[in-house]
PDB file of N, CA and C in Angstrom:
ATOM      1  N   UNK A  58       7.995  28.578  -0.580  1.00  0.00           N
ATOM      2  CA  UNK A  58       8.781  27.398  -0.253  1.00  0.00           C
ATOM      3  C   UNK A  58       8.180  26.652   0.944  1.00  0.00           C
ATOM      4  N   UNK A  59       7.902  27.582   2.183  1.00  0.00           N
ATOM      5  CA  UNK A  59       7.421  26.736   3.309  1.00  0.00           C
ATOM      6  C   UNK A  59       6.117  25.968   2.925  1.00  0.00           C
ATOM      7  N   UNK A  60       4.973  26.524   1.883  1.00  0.00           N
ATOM      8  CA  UNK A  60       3.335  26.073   1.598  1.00  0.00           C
ATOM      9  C   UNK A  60       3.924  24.373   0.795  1.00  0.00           C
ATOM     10  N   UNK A  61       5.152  24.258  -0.220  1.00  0.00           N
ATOM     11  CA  UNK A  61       5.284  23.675  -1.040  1.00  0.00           C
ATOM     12  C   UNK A  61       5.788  22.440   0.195  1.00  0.00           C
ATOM     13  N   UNK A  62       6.425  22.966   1.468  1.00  0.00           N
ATOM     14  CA  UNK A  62       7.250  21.593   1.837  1.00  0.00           C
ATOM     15  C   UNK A  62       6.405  21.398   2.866  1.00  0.00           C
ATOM     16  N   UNK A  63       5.116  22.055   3.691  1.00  0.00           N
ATOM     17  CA  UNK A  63       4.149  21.259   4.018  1.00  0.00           C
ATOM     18  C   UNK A  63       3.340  21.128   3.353  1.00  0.00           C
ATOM     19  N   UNK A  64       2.875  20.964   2.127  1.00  0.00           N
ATOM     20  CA  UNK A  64       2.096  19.905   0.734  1.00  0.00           C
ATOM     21  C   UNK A  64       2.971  18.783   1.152  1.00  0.00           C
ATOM     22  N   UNK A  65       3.977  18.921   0.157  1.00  0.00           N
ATOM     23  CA  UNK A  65       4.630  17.731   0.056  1.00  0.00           C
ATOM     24  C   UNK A  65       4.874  16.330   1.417  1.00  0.00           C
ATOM     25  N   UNK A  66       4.905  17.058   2.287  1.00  0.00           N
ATOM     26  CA  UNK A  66       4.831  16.409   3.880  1.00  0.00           C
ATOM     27  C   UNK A  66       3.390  15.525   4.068  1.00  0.00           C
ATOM     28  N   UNK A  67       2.627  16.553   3.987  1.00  0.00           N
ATOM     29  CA  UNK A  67       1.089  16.296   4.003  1.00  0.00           C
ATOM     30  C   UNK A  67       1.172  15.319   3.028  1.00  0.00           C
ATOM     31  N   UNK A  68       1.400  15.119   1.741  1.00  0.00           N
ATOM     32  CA  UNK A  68       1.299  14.194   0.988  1.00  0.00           C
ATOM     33  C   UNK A  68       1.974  12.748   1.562  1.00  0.00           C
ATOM     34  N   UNK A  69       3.183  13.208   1.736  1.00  0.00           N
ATOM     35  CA  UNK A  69       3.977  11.751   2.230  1.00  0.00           C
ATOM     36  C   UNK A  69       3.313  11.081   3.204  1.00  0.00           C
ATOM     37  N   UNK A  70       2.823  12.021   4.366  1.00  0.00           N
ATOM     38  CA  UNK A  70       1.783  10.741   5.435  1.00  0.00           C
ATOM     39  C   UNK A  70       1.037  10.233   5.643  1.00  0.00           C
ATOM     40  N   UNK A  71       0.417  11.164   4.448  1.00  0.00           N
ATOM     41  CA  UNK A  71      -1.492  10.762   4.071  1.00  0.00           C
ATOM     42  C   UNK A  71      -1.179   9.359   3.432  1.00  0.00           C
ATOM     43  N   UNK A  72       0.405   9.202   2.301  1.00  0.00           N
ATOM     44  CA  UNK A  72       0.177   8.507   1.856  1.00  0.00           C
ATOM     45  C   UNK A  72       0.344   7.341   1.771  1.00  0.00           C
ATOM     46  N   UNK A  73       1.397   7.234   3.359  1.00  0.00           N
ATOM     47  CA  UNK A  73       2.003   6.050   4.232  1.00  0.00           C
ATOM     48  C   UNK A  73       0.451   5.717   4.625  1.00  0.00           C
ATOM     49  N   UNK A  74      -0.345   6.598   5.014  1.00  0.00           N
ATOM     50  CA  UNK A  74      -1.424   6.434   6.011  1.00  0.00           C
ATOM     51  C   UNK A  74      -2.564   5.749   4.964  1.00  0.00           C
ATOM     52  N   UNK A  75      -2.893   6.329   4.485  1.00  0.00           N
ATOM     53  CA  UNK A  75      -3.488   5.373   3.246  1.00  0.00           C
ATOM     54  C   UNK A  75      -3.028   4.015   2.367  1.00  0.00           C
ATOM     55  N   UNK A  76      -1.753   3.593   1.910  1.00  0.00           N
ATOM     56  CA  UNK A  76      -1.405   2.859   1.709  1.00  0.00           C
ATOM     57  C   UNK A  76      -1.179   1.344   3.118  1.00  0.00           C
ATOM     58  N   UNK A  77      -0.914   1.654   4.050  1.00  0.00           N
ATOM     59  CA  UNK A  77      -1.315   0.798   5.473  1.00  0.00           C
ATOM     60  C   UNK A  77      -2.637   0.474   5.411  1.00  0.00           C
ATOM     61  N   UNK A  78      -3.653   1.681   5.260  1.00  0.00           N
ATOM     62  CA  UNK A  78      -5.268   0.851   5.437  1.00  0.00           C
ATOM     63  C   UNK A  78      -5.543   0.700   4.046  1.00  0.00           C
ATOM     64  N   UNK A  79      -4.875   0.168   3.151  1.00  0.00           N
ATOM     65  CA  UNK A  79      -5.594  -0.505   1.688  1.00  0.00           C
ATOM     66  C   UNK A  79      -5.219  -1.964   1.748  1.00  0.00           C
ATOM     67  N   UNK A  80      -3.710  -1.886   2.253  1.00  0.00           N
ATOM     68  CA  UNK A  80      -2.480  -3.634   2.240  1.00  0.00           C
ATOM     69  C   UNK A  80      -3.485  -4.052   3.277  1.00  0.00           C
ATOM     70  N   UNK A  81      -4.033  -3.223   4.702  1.00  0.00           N
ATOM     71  CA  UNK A  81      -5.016  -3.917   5.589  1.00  0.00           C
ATOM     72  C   UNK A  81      -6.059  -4.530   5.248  1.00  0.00           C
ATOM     73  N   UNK A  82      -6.710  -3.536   4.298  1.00  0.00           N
ATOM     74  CA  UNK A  82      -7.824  -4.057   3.494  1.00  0.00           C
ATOM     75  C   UNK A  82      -7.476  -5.354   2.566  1.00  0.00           C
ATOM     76  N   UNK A  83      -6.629  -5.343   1.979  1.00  0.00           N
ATOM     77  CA  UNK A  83      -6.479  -6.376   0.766  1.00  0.00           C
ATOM     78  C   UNK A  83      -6.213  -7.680   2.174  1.00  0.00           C
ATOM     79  N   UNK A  84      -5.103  -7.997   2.725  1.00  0.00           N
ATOM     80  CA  UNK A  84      -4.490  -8.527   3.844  1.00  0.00           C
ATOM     81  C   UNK A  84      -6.058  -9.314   4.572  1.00  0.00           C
ATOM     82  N   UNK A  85      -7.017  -8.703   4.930  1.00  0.00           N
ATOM     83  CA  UNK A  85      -8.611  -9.119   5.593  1.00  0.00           C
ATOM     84  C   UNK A  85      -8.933  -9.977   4.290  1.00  0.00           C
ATOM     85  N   UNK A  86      -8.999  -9.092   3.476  1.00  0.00           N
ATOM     86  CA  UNK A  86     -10.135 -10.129   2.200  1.00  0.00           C
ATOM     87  C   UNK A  86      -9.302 -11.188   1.481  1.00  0.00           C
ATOM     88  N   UNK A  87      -7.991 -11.372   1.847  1.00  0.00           N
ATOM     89  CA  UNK A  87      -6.930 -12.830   1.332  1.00  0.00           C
ATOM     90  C   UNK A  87      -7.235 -13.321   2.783  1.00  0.00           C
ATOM     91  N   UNK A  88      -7.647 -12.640   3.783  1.00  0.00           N
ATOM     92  CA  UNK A  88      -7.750 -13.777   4.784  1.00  0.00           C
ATOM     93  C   UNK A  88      -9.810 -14.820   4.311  1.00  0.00           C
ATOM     94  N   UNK A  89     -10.581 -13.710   4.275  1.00  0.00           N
ATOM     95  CA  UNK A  89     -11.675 -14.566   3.878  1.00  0.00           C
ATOM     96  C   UNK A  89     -11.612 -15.003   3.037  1.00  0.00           C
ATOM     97  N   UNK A  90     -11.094 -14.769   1.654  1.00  0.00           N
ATOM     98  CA  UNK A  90     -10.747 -15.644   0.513  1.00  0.00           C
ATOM     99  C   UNK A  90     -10.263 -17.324   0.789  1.00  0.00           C
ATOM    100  N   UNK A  91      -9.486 -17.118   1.166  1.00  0.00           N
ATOM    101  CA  UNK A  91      -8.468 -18.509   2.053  1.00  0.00           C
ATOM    102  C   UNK A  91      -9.634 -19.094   3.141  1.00  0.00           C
ATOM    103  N   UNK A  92     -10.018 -18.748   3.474  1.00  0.00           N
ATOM    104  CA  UNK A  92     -11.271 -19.236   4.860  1.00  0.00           C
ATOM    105  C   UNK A  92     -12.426 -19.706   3.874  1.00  0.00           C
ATOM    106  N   UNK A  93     -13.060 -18.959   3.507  1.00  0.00           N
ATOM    107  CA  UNK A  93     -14.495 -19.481   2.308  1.00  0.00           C
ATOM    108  C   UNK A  93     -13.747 -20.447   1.126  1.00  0.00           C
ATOM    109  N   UNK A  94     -12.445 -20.617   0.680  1.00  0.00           N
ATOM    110  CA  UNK A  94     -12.096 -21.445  -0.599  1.00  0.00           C
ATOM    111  C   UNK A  94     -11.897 -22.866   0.497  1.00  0.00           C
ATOM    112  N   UNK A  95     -11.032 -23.046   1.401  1.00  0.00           N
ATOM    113  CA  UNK A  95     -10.480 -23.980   2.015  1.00  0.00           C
ATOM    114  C   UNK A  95      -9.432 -24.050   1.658  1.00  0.00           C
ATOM    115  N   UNK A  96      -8.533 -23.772   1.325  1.00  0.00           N
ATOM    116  CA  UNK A  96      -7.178 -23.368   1.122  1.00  0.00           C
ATOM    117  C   UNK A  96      -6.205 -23.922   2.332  1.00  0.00           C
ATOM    118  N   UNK A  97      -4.872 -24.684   1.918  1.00  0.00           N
ATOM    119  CA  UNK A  97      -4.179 -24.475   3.071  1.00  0.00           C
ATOM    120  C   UNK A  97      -2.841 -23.349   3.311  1.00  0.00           C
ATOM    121  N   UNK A  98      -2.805 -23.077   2.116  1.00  0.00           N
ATOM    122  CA  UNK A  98      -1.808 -21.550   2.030  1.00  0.00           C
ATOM    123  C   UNK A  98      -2.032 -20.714   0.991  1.00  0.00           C
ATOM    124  N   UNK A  99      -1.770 -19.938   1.063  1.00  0.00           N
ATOM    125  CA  UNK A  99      -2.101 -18.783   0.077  1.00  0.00           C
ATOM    126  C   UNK A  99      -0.471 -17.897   0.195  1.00  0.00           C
ATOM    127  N   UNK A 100       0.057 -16.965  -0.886  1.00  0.00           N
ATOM    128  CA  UNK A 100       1.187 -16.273  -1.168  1.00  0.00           C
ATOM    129  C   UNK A 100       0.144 -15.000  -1.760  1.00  0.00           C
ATOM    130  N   UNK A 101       0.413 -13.572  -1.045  1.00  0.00           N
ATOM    131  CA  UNK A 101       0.036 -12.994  -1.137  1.00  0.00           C
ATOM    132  C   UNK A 101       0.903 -11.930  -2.250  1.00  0.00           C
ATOM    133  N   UNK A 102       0.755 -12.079  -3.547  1.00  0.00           N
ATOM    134  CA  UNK A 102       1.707 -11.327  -4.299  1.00  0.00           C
ATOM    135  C   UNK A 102       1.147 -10.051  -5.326  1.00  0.00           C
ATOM    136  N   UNK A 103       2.239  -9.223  -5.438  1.00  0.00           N
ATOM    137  CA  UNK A 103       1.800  -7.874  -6.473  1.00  0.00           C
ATOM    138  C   UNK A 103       2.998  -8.116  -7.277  1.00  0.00           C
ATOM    139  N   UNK A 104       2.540  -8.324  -8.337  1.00  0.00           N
ATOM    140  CA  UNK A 104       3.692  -8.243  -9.655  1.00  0.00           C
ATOM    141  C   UNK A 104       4.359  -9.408  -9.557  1.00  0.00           C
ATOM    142  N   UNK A 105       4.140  -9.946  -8.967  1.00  0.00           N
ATOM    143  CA  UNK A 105       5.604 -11.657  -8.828  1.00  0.00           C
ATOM    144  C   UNK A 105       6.220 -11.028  -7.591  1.00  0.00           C
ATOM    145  N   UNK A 106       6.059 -10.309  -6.847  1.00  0.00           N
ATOM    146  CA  UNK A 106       6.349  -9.859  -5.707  1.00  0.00           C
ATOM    147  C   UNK A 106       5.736 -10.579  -4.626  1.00  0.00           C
ATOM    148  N   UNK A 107       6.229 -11.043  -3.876  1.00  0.00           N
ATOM    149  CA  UNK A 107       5.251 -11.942  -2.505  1.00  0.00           C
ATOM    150  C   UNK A 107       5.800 -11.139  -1.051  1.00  0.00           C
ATOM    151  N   UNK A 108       4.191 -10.322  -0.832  1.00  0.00           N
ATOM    152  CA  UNK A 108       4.645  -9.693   0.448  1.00  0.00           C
ATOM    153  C   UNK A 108       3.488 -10.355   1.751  1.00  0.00           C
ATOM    154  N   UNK A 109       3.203 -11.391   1.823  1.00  0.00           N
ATOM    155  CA  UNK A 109       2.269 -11.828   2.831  1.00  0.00           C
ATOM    156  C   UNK A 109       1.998 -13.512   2.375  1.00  0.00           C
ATOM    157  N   UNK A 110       2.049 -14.425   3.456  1.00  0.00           N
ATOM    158  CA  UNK A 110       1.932 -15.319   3.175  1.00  0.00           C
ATOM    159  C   UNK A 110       0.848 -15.954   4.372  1.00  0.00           C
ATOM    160  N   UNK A 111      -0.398 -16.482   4.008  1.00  0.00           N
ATOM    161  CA  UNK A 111      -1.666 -17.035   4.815  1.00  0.00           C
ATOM    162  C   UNK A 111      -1.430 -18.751   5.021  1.00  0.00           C
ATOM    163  N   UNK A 112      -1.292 -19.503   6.024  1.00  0.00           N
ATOM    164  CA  UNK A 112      -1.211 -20.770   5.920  1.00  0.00           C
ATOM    165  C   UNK A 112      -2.562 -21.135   7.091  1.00  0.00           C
ATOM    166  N   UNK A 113      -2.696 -22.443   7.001  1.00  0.00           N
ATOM    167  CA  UNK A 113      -3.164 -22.948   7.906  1.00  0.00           C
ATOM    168  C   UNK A 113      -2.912 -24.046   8.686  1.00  0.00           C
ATOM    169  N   UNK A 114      -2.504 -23.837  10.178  1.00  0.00           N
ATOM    170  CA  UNK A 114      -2.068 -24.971  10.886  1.00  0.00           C
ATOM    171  C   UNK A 114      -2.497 -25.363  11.868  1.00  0.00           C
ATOM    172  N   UNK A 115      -2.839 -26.745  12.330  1.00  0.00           N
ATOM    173  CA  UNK A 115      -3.248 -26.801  13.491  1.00  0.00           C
ATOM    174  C   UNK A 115      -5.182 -26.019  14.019  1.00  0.00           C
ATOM    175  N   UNK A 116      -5.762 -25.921  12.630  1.00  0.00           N
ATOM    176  CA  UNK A 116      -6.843 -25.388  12.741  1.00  0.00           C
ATOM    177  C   UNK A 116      -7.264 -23.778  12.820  1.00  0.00           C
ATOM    178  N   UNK A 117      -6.418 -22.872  12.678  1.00  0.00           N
ATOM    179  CA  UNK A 117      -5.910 -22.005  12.903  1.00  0.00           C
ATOM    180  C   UNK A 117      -5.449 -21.359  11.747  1.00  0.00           C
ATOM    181  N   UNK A 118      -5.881 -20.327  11.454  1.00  0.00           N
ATOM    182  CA  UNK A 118      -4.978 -18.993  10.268  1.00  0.00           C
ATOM    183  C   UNK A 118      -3.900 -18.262  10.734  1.00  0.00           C
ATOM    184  N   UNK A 119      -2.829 -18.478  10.212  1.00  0.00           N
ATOM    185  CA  UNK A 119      -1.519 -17.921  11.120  1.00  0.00           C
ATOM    186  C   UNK A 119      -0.986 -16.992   8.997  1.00  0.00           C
ATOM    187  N   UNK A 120      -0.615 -15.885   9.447  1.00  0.00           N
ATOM    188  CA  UNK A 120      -0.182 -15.138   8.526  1.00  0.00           C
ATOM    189  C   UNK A 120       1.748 -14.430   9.018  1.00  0.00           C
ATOM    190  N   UNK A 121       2.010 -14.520   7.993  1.00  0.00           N
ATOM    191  CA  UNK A 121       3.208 -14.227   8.564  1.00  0.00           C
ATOM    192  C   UNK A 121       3.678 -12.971   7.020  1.00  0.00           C
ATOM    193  N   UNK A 122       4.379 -12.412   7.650  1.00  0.00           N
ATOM    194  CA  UNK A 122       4.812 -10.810   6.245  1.00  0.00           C
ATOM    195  C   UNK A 122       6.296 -11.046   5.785  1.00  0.00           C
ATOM    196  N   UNK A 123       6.366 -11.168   4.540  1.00  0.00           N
ATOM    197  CA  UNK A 123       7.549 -10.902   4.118  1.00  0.00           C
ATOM    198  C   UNK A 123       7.915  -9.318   3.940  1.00  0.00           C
ATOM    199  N   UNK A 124       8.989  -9.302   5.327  1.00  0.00           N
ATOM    200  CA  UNK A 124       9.215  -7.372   5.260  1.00  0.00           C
ATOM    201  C   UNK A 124       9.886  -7.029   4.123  1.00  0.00           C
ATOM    202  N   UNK A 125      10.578  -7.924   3.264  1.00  0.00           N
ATOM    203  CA  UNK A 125      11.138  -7.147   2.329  1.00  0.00           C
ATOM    204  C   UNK A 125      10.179  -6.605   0.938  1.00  0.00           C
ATOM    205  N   UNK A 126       9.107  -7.469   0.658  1.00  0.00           N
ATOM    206  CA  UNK A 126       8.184  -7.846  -0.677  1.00  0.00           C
ATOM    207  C   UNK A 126       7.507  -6.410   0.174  1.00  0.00           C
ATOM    208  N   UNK A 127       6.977  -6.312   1.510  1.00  0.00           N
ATOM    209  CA  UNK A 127       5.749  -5.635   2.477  1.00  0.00           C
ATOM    210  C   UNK A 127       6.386  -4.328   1.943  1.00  0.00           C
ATOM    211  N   UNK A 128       7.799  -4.233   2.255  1.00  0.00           N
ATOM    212  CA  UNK A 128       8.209  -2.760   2.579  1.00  0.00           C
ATOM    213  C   UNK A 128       8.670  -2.491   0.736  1.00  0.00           C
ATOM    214  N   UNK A 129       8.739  -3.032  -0.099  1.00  0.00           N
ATOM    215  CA  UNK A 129       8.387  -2.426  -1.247  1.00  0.00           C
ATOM    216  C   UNK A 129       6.847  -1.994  -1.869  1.00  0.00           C
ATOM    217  N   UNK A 130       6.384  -2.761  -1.506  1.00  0.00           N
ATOM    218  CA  UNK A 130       4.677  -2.729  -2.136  1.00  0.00           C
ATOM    219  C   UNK A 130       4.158  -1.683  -1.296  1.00  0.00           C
ATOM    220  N   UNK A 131       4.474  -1.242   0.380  1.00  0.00           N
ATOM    221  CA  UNK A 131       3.981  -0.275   0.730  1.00  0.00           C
ATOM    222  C   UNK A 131       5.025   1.449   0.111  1.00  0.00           C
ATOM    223  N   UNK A 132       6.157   1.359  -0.007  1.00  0.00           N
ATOM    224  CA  UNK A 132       6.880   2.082  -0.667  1.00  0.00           C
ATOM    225  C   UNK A 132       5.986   2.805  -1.983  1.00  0.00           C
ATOM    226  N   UNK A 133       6.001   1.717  -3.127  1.00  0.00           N
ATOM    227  CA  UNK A 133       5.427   1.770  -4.092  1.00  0.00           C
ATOM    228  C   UNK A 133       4.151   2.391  -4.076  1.00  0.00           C
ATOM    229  N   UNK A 134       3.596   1.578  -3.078  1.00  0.00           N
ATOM    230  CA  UNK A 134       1.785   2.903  -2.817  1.00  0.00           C
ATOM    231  C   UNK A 134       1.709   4.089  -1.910  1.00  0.00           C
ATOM    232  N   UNK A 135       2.826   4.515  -1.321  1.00  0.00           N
ATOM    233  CA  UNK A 135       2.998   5.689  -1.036  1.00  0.00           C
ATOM    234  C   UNK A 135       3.673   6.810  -2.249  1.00  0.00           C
ATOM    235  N   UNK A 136       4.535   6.111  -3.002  1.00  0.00           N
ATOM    236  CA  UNK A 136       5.061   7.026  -3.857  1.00  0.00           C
ATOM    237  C   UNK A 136       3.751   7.085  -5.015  1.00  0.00           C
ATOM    238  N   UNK A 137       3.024   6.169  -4.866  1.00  0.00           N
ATOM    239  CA  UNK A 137       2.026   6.435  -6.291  1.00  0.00           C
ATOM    240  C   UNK A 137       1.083   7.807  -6.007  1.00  0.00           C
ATOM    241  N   UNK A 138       0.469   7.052  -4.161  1.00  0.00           N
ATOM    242  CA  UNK A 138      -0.277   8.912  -3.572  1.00  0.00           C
ATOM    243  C   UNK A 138       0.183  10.143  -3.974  1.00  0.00           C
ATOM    244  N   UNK A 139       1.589   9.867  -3.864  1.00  0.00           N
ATOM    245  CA  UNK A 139       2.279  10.995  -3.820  1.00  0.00           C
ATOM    246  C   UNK A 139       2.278  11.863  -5.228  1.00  0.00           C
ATOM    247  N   UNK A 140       2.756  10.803  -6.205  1.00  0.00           N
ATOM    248  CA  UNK A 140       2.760  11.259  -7.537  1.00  0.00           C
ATOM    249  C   UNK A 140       1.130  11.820  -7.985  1.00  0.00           C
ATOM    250  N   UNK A 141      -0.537  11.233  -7.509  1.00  0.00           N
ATOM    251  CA  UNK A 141      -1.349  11.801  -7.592  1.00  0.00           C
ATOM    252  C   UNK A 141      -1.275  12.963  -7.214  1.00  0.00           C
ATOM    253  N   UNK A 142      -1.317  12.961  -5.945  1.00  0.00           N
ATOM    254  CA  UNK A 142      -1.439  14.537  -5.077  1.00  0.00           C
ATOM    255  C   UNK A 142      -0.780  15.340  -5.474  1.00  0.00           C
ATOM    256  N   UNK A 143       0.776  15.483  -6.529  1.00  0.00           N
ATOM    257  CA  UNK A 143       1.230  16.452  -6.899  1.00  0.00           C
ATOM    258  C   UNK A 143       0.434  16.899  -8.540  1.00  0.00           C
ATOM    259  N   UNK A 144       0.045  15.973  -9.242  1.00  0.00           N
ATOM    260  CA  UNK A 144      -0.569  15.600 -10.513  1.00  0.00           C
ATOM    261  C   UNK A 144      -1.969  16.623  -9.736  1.00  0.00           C
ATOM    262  N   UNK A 145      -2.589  16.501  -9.007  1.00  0.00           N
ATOM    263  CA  UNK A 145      -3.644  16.946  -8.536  1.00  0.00           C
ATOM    264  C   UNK A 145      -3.204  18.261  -8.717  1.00  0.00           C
ATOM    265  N   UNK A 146      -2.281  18.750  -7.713  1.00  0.00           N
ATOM    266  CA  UNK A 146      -2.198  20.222  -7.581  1.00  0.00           C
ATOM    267  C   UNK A 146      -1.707  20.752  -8.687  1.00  0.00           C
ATOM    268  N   UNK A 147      -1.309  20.328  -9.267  1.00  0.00           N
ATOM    269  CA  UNK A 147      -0.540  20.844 -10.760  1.00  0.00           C
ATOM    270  C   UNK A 147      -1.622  21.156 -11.517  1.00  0.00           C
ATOM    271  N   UNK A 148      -2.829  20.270 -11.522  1.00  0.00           N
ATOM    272  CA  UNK A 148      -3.627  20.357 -12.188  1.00  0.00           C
ATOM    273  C   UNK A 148      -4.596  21.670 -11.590  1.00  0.00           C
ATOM    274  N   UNK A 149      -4.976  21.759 -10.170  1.00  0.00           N
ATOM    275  CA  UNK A 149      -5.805  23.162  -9.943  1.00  0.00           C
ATOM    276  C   UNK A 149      -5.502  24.229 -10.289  1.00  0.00           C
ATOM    277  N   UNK A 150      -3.783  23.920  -9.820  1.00  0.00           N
ATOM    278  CA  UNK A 150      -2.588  25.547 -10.277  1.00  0.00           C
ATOM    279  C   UNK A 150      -2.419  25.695 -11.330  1.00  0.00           C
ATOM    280  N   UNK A 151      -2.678  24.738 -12.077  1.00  0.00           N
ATOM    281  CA  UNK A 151      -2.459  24.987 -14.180  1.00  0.00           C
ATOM    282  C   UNK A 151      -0.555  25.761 -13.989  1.00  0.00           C
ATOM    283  N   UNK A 152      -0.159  24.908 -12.947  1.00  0.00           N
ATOM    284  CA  UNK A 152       1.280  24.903 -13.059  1.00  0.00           C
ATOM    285  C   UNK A 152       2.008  23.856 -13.458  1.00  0.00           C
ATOM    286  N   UNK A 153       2.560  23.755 -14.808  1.00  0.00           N
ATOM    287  CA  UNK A 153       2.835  22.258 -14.946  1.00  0.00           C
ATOM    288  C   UNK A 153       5.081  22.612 -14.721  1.00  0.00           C
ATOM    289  N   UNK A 154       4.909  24.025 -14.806  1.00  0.00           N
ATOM    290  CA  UNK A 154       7.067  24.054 -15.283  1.00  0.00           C
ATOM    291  C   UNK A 154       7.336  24.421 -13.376  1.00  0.00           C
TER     292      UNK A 154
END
């Protein structure tokens, strides 16, 4: 019981922690996207979901987060880690019940 609920732990922060530096990653390359197109706004969306929005004002890239769209889409890619990493171990342990 204790090995199973630090996995599962380990999984959950790796996968907060990983899902933060991917939205970072995507979040940088909608910022050069928008900079190299000339763009004056951009809606940063997953699924019809809009969690980041890029404008330009005053000469200047100003980004602002929609926490509600942010805090599902990061939700969503933590629970997906999660569902790997158990899919993973299931798979070394050839424990699927």
């Amino acid at each position: 019981m204790h090995k199973t609920l630090l996995r599962l732990c380990i999984e959950v922060i790796g996968g907060m922690v990983v899902s933060a530096g991917l939205l970072s990653l995507i979040i940088s390359g909608t910022y050069a996207y928008v900079h190299a197109s000339g763009l004056g706004h951009y809606n940063l969306n997953v699924l019809g979901l809009s969690f980041f929005r890029i404008s330009y004002v005053a000469g200047h890239f100003h980004g602002q987060t929609n926490s509600l769209g942010m805090g599902y889409v990061w939700l969503a890619g933590t629970a997906m880690i999660l569902v790997l990493g158990e899919l993973r171990h299931r798979l070394v342990t050839h424990r699927w019940l």
